[in-house]
Tab-separated table of C-alpha atoms in Angstrom:
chain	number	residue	atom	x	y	z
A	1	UNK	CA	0.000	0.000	0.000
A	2	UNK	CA	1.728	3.623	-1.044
A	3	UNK	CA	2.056	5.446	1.947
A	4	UNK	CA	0.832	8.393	2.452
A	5	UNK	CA	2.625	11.961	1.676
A	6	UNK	CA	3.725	13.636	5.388
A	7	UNK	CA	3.096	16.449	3.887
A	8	UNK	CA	-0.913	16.266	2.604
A	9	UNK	CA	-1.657	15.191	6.323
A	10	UNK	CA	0.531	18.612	7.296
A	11	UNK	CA	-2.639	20.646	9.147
A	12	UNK	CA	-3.493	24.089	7.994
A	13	UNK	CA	-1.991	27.242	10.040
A	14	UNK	CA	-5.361	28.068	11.133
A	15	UNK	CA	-5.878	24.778	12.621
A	16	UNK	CA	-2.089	25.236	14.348
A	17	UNK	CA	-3.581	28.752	15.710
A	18	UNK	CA	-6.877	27.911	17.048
A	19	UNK	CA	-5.440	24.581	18.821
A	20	UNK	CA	-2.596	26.892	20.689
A	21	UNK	CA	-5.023	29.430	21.582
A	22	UNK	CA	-7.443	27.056	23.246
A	23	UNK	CA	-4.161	25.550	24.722
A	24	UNK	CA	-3.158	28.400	26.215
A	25	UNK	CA	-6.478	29.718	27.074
A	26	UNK	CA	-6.536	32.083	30.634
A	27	UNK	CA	-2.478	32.572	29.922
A	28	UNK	CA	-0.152	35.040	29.657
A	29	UNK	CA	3.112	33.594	27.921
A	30	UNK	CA	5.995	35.481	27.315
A	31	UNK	CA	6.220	36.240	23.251
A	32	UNK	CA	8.972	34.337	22.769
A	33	UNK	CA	7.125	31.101	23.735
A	34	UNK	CA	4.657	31.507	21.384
A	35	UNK	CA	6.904	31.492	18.446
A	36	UNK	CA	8.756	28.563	19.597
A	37	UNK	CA	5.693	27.185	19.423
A	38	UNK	CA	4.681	28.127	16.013
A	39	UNK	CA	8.265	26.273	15.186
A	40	UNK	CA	8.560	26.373	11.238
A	41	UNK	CA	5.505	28.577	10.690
A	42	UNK	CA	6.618	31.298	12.666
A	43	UNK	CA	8.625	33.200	10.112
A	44	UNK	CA	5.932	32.808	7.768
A	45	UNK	CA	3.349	33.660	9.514
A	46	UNK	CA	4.915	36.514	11.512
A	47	UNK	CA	6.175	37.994	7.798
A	48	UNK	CA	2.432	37.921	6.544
A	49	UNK	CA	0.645	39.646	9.522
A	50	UNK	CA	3.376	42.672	8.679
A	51	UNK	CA	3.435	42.541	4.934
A	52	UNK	CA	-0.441	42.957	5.033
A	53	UNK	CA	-0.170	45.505	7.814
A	54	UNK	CA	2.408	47.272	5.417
A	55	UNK	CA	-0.293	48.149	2.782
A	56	UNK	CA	-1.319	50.896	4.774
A	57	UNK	CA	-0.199	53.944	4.362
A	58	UNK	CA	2.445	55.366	6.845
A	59	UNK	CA	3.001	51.873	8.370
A	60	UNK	CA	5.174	50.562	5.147
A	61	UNK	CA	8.646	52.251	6.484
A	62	UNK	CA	8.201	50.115	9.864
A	63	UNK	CA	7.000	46.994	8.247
A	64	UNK	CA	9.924	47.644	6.117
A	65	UNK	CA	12.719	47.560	9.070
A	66	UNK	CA	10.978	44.763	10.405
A	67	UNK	CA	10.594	42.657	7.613
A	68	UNK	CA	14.396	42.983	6.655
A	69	UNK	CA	14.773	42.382	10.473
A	70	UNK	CA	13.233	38.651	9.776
A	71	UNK	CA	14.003	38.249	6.699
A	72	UNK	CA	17.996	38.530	7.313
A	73	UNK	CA	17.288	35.890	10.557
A	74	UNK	CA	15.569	33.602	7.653
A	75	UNK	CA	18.220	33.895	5.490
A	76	UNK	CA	21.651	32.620	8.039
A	77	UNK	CA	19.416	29.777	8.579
A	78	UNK	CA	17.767	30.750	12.158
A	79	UNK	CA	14.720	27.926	12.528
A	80	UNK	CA	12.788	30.531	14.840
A	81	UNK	CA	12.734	34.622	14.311
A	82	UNK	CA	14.766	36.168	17.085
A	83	UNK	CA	13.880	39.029	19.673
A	84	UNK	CA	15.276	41.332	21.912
A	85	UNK	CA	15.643	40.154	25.313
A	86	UNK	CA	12.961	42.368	26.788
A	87	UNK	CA	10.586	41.697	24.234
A	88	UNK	CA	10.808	37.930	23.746
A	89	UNK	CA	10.110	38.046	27.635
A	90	UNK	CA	7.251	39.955	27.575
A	91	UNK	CA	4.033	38.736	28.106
A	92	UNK	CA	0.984	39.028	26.681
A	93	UNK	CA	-2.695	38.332	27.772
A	94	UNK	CA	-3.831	35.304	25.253
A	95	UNK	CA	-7.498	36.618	25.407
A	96	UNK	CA	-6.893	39.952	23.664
A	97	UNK	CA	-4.262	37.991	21.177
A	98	UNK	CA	-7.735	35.207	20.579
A	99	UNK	CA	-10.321	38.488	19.711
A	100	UNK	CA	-7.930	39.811	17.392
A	101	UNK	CA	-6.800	36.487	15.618
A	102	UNK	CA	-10.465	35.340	15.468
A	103	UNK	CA	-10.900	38.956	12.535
A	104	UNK	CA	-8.119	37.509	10.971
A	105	UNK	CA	-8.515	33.505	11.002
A	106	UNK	CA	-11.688	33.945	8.323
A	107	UNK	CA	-9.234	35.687	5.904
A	108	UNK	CA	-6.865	32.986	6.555
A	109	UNK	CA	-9.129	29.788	5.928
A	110	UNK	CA	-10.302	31.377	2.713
A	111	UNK	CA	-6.250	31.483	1.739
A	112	UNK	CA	-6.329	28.035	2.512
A	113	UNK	CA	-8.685	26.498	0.535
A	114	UNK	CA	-6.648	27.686	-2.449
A	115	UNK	CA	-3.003	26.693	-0.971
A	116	UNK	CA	-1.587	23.129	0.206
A	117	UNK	CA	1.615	21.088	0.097
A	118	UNK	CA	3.500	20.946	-3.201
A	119	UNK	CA	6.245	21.077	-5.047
A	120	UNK	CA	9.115	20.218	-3.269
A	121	UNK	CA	10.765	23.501	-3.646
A	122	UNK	CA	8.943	25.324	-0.885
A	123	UNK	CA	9.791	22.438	1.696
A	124	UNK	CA	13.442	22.377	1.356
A	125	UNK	CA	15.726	24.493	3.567
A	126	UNK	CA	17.506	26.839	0.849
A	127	UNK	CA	14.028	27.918	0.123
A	128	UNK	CA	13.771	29.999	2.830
A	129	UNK	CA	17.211	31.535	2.216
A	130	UNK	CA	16.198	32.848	-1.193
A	131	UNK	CA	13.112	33.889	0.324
A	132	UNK	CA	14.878	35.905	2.985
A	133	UNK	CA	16.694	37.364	0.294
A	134	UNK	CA	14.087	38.311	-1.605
A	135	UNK	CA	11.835	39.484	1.183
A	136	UNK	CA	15.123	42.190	2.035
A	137	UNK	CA	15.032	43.542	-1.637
A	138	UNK	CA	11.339	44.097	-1.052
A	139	UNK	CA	11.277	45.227	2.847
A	140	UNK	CA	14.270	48.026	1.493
A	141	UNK	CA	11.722	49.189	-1.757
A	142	UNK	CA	8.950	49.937	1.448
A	143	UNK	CA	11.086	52.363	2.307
A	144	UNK	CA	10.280	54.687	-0.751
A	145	UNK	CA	8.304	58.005	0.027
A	146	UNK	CA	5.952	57.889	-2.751
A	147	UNK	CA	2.075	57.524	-2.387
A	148	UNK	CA	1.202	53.739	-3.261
A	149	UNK	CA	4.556	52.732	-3.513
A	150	UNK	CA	4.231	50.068	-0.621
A	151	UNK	CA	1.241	48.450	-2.546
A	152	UNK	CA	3.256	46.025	-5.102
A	153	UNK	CA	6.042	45.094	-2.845
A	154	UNK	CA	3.869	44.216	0.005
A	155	UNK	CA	1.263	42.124	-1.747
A	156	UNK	CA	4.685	40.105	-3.589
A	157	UNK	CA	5.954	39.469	0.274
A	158	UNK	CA	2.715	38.276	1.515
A	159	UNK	CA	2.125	35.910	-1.497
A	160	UNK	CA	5.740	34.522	-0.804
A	161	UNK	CA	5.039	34.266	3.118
A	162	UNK	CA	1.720	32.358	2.037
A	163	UNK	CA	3.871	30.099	0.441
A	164	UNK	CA	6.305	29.465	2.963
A	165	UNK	CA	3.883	29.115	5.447
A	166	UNK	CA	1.755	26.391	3.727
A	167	UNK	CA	4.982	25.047	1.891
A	168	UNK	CA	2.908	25.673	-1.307
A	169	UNK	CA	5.871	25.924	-4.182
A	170	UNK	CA	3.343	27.167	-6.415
A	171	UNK	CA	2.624	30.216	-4.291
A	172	UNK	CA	6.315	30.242	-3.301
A	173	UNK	CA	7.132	30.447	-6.876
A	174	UNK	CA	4.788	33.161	-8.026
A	175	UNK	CA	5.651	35.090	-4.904
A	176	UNK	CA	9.408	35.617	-6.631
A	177	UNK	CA	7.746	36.241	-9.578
A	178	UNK	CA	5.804	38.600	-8.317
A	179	UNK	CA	8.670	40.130	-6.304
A	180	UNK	CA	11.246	40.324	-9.465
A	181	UNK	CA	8.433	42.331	-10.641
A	182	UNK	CA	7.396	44.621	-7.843
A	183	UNK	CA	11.120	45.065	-7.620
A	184	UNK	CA	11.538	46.592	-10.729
A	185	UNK	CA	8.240	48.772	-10.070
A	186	UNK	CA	9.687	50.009	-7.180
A	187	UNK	CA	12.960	51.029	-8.857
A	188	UNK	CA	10.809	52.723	-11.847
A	189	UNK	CA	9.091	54.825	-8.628
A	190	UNK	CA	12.061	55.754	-7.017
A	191	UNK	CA	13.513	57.398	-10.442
A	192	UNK	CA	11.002	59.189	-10.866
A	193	UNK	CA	10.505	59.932	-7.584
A	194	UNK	CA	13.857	61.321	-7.999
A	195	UNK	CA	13.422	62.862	-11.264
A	196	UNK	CA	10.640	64.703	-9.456
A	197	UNK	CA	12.231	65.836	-6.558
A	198	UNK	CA	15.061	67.055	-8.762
A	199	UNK	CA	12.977	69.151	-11.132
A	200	UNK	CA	11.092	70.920	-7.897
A	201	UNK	CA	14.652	71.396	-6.196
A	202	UNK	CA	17.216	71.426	-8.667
């Protein structure tokens, strides 16, 4: 009998979420627990929360720093993002943490039922180094100061933290294709961003 693929019995993130929330139920853990706990997903799922938060306006410089932040920890091969001291201690109520996950969780099961295990390319480990490296070129392009600007870059980082996070290579894939491109958006904006300020100042 052909067994079965470890990965198609891999359980969605939601599923992860909702069972450590009801696990932790009346707790306050420190921060850094609850990523340990999220193991492989944490970098994926951390990197989506902020690329999404990044769309709006005036919060794409910070998501920025933090994605590179991540991203670089991703990249030299760190299984689990890394904190400052103070904050990784910190902790934080889990019923607040359950309100605001339960707005999000629909959003998430809807991504789901269009993402699952495949293509080996998003499970192996140099996956999430090119990632990383990708994820930096975009979390640097945030930083541009032009209206909309955060829009392409943000929406290519979530698509390739989607992947990551449901080791879907098809996502993964088109999430560098979809960086590659909102890369060379951004550097189109930035000229003539540039061009712009140049012809005002100049």
């Amino acid at each position: 009998m052909q067994q079965p693929d470890p990965l198609e019995l891999r359980p969605h993130t939601s599923i992860i979420v909702e069972e450590l929330l009801a696990e932790l139920k009346g707790q306050k853990p420190p921060i850094g627990d609850l990523l340990a706990r999220l193991r492989g997903r944490a970098y994926g799922l951390l990197l989506l929360v902020i690329s999404i938060l990044s769309l709006i306006p005036g919060l794409s410089f910070i998501g920025g720093v933090i994605i590179i932040i991540f991203a670089a920890q991703m990249t030299i091969g760190r299984a689990v993002p890394l904190l400052p001291g103070i904050i990784a201690r910190r902790r934080v109520p889990i019923a607040p943490v359950a309100r605001y996950i339960g707005y999000v969780l629909p959003s998430l099961r809807f991504v789901e039922r269009f993402v699952r295990p495949r293509l080996a390319i998003a499970t192996i480990e140099p996956a999430r180094a090119i990632a990383g490296i990708v994820l930096i070129g975009l979390g640097v392009t945030l930083f541009i100061p032009f209206p909309f600007s955060q829009i392409a870059p943000a929406l290519a980082a979530s698509v390739v933290s989607i992947g990551l996070l449901e080791r879907d290579g098809v996502a993964f894939l088109a999430g560098l294709v979809l960086s590659f491109a909102a890369l060379l958006l951004s550097v189109w904006t930035a000229m003539i961003a540039w061009k712009t300020f140049v012809g005002v100042f100049g």
